Each structure stands twice: as C-alpha cells, then as structure tokens.
C-alpha positions as semicolon CSV with decimal commas, in nm:
position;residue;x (nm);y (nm);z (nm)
1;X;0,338;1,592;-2,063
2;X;0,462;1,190;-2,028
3;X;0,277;0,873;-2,164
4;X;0,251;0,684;-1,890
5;X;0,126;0,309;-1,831
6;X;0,035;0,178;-1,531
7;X;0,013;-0,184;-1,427
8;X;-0,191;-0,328;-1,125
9;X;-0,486;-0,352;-0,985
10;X;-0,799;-0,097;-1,054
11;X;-0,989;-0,152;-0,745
12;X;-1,100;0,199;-0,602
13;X;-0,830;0,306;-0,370
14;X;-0,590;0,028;-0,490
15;X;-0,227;0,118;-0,520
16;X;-0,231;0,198;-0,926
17;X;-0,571;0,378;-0,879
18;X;-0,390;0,675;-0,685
19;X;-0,093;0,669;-0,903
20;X;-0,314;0,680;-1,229
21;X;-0,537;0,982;-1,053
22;X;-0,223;1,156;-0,951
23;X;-0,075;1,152;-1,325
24;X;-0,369;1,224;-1,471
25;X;-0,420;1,566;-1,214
26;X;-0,029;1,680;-1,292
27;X;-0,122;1,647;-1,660
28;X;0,026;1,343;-1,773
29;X;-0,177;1,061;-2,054
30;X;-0,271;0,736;-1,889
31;X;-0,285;0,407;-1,966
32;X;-0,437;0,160;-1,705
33;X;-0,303;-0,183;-1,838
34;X;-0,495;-0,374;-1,519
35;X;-0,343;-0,687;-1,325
36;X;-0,051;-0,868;-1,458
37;X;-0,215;-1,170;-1,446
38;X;-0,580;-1,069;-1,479
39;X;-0,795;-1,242;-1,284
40;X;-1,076;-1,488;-1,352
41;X;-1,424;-1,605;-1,236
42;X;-1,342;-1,870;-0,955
43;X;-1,160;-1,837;-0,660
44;X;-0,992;-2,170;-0,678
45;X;-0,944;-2,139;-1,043
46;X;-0,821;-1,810;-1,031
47;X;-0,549;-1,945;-0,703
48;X;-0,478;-2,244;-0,911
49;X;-0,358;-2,049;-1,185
50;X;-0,189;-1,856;-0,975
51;X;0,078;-2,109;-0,822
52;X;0,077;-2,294;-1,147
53;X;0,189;-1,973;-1,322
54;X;0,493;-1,919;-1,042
55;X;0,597;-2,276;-1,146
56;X;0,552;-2,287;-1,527
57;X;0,697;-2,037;-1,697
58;X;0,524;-2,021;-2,094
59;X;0,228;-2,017;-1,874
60;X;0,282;-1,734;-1,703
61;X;0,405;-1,515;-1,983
62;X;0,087;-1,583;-2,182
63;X;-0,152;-1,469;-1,931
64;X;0,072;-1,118;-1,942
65;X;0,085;-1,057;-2,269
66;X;-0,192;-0,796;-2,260
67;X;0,071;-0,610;-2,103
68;X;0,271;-0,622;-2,392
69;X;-0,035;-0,555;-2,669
70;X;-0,162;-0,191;-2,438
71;X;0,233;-0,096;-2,446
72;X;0,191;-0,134;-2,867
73;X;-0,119;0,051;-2,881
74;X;-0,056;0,322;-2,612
75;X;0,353;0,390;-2,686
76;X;0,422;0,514;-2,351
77;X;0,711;0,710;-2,239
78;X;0,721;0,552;-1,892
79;X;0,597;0,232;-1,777
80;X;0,505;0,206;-1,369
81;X;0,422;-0,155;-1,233
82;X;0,308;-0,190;-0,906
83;X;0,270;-0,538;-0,952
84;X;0,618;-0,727;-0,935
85;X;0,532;-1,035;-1,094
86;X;0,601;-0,978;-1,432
87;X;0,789;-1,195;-1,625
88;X;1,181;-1,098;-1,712
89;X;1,108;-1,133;-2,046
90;X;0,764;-0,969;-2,043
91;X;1,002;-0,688;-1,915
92;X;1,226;-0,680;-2,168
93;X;0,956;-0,664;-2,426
94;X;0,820;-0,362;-2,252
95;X;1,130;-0,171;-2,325
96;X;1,160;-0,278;-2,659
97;X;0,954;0,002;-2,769
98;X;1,175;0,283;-2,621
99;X;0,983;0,346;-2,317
100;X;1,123;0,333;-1,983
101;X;1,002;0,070;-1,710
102;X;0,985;0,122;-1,318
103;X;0,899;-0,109;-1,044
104;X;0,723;0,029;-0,713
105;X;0,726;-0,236;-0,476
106;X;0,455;-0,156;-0,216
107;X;0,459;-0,475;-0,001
108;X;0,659;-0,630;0,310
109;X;0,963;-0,806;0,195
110;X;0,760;-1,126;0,288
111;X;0,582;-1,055;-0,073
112;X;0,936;-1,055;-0,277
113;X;0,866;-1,426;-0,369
114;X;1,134;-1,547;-0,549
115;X;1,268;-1,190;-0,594
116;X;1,272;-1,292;-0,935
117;X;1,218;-0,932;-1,012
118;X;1,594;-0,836;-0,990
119;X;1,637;-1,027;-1,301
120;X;1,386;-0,827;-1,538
121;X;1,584;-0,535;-1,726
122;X;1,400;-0,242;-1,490
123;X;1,498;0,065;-1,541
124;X;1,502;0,125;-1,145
125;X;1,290;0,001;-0,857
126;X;1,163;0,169;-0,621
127;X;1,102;0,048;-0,243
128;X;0,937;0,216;0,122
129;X;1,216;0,001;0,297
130;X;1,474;0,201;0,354
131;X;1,723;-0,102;0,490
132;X;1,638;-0,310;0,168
133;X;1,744;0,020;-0,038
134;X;2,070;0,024;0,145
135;X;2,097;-0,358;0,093
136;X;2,050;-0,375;-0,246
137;X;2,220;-0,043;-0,346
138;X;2,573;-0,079;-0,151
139;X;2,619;-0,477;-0,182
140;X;2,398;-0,560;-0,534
141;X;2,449;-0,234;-0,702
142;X;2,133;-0,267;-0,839
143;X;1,906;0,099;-1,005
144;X;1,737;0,100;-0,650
145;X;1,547;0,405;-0,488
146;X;1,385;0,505;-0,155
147;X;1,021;0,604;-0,209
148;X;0,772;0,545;0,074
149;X;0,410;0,528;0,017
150;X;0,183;0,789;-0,037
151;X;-0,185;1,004;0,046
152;X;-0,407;1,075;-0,194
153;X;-0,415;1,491;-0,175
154;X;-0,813;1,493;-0,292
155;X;-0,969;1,193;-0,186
156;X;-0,785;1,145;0,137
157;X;-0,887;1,449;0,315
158;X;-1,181;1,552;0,562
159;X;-1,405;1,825;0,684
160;X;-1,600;1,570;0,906
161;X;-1,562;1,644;1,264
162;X;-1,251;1,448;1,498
163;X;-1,377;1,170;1,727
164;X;-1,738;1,183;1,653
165;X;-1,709;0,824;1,674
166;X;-1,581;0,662;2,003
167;X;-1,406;0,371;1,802
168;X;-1,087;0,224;1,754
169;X;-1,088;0,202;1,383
170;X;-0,872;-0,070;1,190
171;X;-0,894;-0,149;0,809
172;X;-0,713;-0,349;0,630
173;X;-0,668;-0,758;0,500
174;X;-0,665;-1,025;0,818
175;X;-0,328;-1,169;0,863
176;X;-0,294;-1,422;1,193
177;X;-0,107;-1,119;1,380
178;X;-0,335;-0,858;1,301
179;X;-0,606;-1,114;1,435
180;X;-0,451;-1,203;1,738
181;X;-0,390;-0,815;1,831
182;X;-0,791;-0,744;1,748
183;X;-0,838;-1,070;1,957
184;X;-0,643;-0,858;2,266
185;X;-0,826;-0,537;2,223
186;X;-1,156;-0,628;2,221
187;X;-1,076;-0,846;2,546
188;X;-0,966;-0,588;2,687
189;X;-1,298;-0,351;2,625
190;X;-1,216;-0,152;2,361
191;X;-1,489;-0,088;2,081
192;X;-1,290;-0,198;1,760
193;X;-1,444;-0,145;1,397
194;X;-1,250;-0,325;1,151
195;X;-1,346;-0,244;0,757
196;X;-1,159;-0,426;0,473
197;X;-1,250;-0,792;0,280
198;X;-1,409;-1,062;0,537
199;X;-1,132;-1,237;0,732
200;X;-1,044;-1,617;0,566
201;X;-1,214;-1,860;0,703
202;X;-0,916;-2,012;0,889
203;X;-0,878;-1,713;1,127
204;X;-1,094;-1,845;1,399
205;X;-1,151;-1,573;1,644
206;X;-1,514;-1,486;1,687
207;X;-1,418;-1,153;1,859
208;X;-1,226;-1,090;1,481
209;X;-1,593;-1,171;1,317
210;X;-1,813;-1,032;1,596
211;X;-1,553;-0,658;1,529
212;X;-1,563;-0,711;1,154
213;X;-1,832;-0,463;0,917
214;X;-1,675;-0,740;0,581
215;X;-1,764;-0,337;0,438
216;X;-1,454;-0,199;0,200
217;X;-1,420;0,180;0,272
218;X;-1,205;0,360;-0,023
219;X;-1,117;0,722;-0,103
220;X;-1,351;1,000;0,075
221;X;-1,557;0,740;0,219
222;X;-1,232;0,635;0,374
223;X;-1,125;0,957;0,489
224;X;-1,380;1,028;0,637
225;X;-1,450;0,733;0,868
226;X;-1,087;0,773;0,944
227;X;-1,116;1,142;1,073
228;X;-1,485;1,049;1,271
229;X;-1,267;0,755;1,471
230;X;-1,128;0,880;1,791
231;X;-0,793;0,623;1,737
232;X;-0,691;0,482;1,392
233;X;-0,504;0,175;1,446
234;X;-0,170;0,106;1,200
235;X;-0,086;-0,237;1,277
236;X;0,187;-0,337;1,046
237;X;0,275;-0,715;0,929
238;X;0,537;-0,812;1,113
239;X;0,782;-0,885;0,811
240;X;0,715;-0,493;0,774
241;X;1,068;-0,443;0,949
242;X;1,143;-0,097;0,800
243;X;0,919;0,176;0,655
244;X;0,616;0,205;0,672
245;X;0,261;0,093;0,493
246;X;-0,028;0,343;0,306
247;X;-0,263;0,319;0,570
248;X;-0,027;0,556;0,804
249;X;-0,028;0,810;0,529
250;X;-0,343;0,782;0,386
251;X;-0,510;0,813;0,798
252;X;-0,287;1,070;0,857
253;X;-0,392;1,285;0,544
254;X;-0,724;1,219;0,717
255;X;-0,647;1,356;0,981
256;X;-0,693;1,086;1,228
257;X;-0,535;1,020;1,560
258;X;-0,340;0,749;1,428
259;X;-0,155;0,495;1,701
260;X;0,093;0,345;1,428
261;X;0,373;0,052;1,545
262;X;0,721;0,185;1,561
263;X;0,926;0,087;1,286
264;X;1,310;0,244;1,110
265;X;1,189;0,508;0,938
266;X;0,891;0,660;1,109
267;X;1,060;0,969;1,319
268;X;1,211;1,044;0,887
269;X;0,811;1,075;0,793
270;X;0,621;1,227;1,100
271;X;0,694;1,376;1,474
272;X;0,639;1,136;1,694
273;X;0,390;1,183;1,963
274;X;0,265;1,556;1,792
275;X;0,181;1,389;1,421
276;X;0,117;1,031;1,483
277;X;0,155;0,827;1,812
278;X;0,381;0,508;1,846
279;X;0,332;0,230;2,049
280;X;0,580;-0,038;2,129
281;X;0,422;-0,321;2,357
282;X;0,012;-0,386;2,368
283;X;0,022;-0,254;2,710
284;X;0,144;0,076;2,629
285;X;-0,163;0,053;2,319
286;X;-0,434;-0,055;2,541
287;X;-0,352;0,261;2,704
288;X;-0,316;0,539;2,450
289;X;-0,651;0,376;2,334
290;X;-0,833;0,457;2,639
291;X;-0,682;0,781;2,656
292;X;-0,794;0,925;2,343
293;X;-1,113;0,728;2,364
294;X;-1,182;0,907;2,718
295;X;-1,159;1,292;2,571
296;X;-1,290;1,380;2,263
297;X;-1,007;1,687;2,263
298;X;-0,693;1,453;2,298
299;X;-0,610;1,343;1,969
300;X;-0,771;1,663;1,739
301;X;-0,490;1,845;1,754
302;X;-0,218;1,503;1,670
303;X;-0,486;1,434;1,369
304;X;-0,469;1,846;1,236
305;X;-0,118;1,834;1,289
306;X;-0,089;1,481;1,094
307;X;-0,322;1,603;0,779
308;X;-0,108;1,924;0,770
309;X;0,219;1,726;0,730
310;X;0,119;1,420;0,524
311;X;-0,064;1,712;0,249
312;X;0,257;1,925;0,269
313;X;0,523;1,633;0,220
314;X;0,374;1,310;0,162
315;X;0,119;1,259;-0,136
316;X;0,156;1,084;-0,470
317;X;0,235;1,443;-0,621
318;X;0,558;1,454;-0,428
319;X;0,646;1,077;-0,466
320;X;0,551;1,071;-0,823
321;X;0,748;1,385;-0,882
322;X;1,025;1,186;-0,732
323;X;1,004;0,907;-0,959
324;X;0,993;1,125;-1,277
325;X;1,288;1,305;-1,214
326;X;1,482;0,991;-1,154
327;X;1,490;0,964;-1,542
C-alpha cells in the first residue's frame, strides 16, 4: 500500500475525483488536498485573484500553502497534481519530506500558461499528447511520460438500453468552436442535448441556449445518459492537436456510439469505425448523425464494442498502474 496525495479539484467526476476513487479501490491511503488555489465566494473575486496570483508571486504561494500543511500531516509517499499551477517552490517544499511528486497534465497545450511548470523540481510529468512527449523528451530531456486519459471502471459503465434516446448528446464547457459547431447542427435538424455548466454569457447563439439543459451529469448518471443517446458527440478544442480528451474514454466505457474528431493518436486507443467513429469535415458529421439517428441498431454494436475495449485497456486502474511503476 502507497500514501498518496492528490491535488485538484473535488467536484464529482472531476479529474482528481477518479484518480482518488481509483487509489482508494487498488488499496492505496488518500489524501484529497483540494484546489491549488482554493476557491472563494465571488466570481469576480475569485477571477481577480486568479490573474493577480499569475502576476505576483508571494501571493500566489500563500494561497497554496495548504498544500504544503496536508503534505505535513498526511506524509505521503507519492504526491499526484492534476492541477499545474503550483508554485516551483511550493514544489520543492513538497519533496522536502521524502515523498515523490508527479504532474498529470490533463488539458490542451493552450492551458500550459507560462509552462512555468517545467521549472518546479517534479519528479516526472505526465501528458495525453503524445507529440508534446516527444518534444519535450528528445529536445528538453525533461522526466516526461505518455499517459492518456482515463474511464472510470465502476461509475462509467451501463446496463441502460443503446439509443433509447434519439439525441445527439454533447457535454462538456462552451468554448466559441464548440458553439459554432452546435450552432451548425441544430441548423441543420439534428436534436442536440448539450449537459455541462451554462454557456458564458458572451457566446451569443440562441440555438447554443435553446440546446443547452445548464444540468451537470457526473459518474453513473453520466453513463448512463451517454449509453441512452443514439450519437455521443467528442468535439475536441482545437488546440487539442494530439491525443485525445476524457470524454472519448469515459463515453466509450459507456458504451455510446461516440462520433469523436480525428486527432494523432486515436487509431493507438480505439479501431476506428468498429470502436468509435471519426469524422473529419461537418459534412461527413451531419451525416454519420443522421445515420445512427435513423436506426436504432447502427451504432449498438460500435458502443458494445467501445465499452469492451475502453474497460479492458483504458481505465484509471491501468493508467494509474502506469504511473506507479514509473517510480
């Protein structure tokens, strides 16, 4: 058994939720040490803080040392962040105590910031990119790994029935792009259901709001919605240029009919066209959506074929076992 703390958000669902239920079902002692910068009452408070603690520097390290005062009281062996924001220094504290300290980077390589994080004394990172792995292993030499994202194998499963629901099914946060391809769909006829947090006020398309439940689905709740839908759309940011995101996995694990953008790295993860379906242009989408949409039997046997894979090769048990063994 390892001591394990790990840093980020504790939202249901959220990134550091699976990886804290995934230790704790191998057998491992967890810590949840919550947000590096823990949040406050106020959303312009909170966002003013935010940029004023990229900028200042004493700031920012105060508002994370909690981090360091749960790594005194817990002693952990191993340290995960999924948050990448802490401090160098913070970092360095961290280790002081003999445990080692891992970064999983989750996001698009839009979210690096400053990629400050290459300065902090990690132990090894961890990133879903493959072509950023490459980069920063062969020309940086920096303690980097490949680790995509992962299912959850006991919340993200379902014994609901496939395509009960004659929906295109997207959840997820609002970026413009994301916006602009609902914007096209629903033009173009197709019922879209879009769960996740209410889209920010300056993404002006009413067919965005009119498409939008502003209902957060997480863990079996999730699963299941995802397996009901006859097509679960993966739309990736477009700064996603290689790997690929958690929704694809955690839909997959589902067992949904998942229509997921092509990106390096899918055909390593799942078959294309038997496990998940790619798409390439919004023409050849429009299309695959009114295919599966138009016969309840066309995309059971991609979704059984997708849950079998993602459960057999692609849940935090694997990726976490991963991880471990790198030290």
């Amino acid at each position: 058994m390892t001591k394990v703390m790990v840093i980020g958000s504790t939202d249901p669902d959220s990134f550091a939720d699976n990886v804290a239920d995934t230790l704790v079902r191998m057998g491992h002692e967890v810590a949840m040490a919550g947000a590096v910068r823990p949040p406050l009452r106020g959303r312009r408070l909170n966002n003013a803080l935010e940029v004023a603690g990229e900028r200042f520097a004493e700031l920012d390290r105060r508002r994370q040392y909690h981090l360091i005062r749960r790594e005194r009281q817990f002693k952990p062996d191993l340290i995960i962040t999924l948050d990448r924001r802490i401090h160098p220094w913070v970092v360095k504290e961290l280790k002081s105590g003999g445990a080692r300290v891992a970064l999983w980077f989750p996001d698009a390589v839009s979210n690096l910031g400053r990629h400050d994080m290459f300065l902090a004394p990690y132990d090894r990172f961890f990133f879903k990119n493959p072509r950023l792995v490459d980069q920063l292993s062969r020309v940086h030499q920096l303690p980097v790994s490949y680790l995509p994202e992962a299912a959850n194998s006991d919340w993200h499963r379902s014994s609901e029935p496939y395509g009960a629901d004659e929906v295109v099914v997207i959840a997820g946060n609002i970026h413009p792009t994301r916006a602009i391809l609902i914007d096209h769909l629903v033009q173009a006829g197709l019922p879209v259901v879009v769960y996740g947090s209410r889209p920010p006020k300056w993404v002006e398309f009413q067919s965005v709001t009119q498409a939008h439940t502003a209902r957060f689905i997480a863990r079996r709740e999730k699963a299941s919605i995802f397996r009901r839908a006859r097509v679960v759309l993966n739309n990736l940011h477009p700064a996603e240029y290689a790997g690929m995101n958690c929704r694809l996995f955690e839909a997959a694990a589902s067992g949904a009919a998942v229509l997921t953008e092509v990106r390096p790295g899918l055909e390593d993860l799942f078959e294309l066209n038997r496990e998940v379906i790619p798409f390439g242009s919004l023409d050849e989408l429009v299309v695959q959506c009114h295919r599966l949409l138009s016969d309840p039997s066309a995309g059971r046997a991609t979704g059984d074929a997708a849950a079998y894979r993602a459960h057999r090769e692609h849940t935090y048990e694997q990726r976490l076992g991963e991880m471990l063994s790198a030290f």
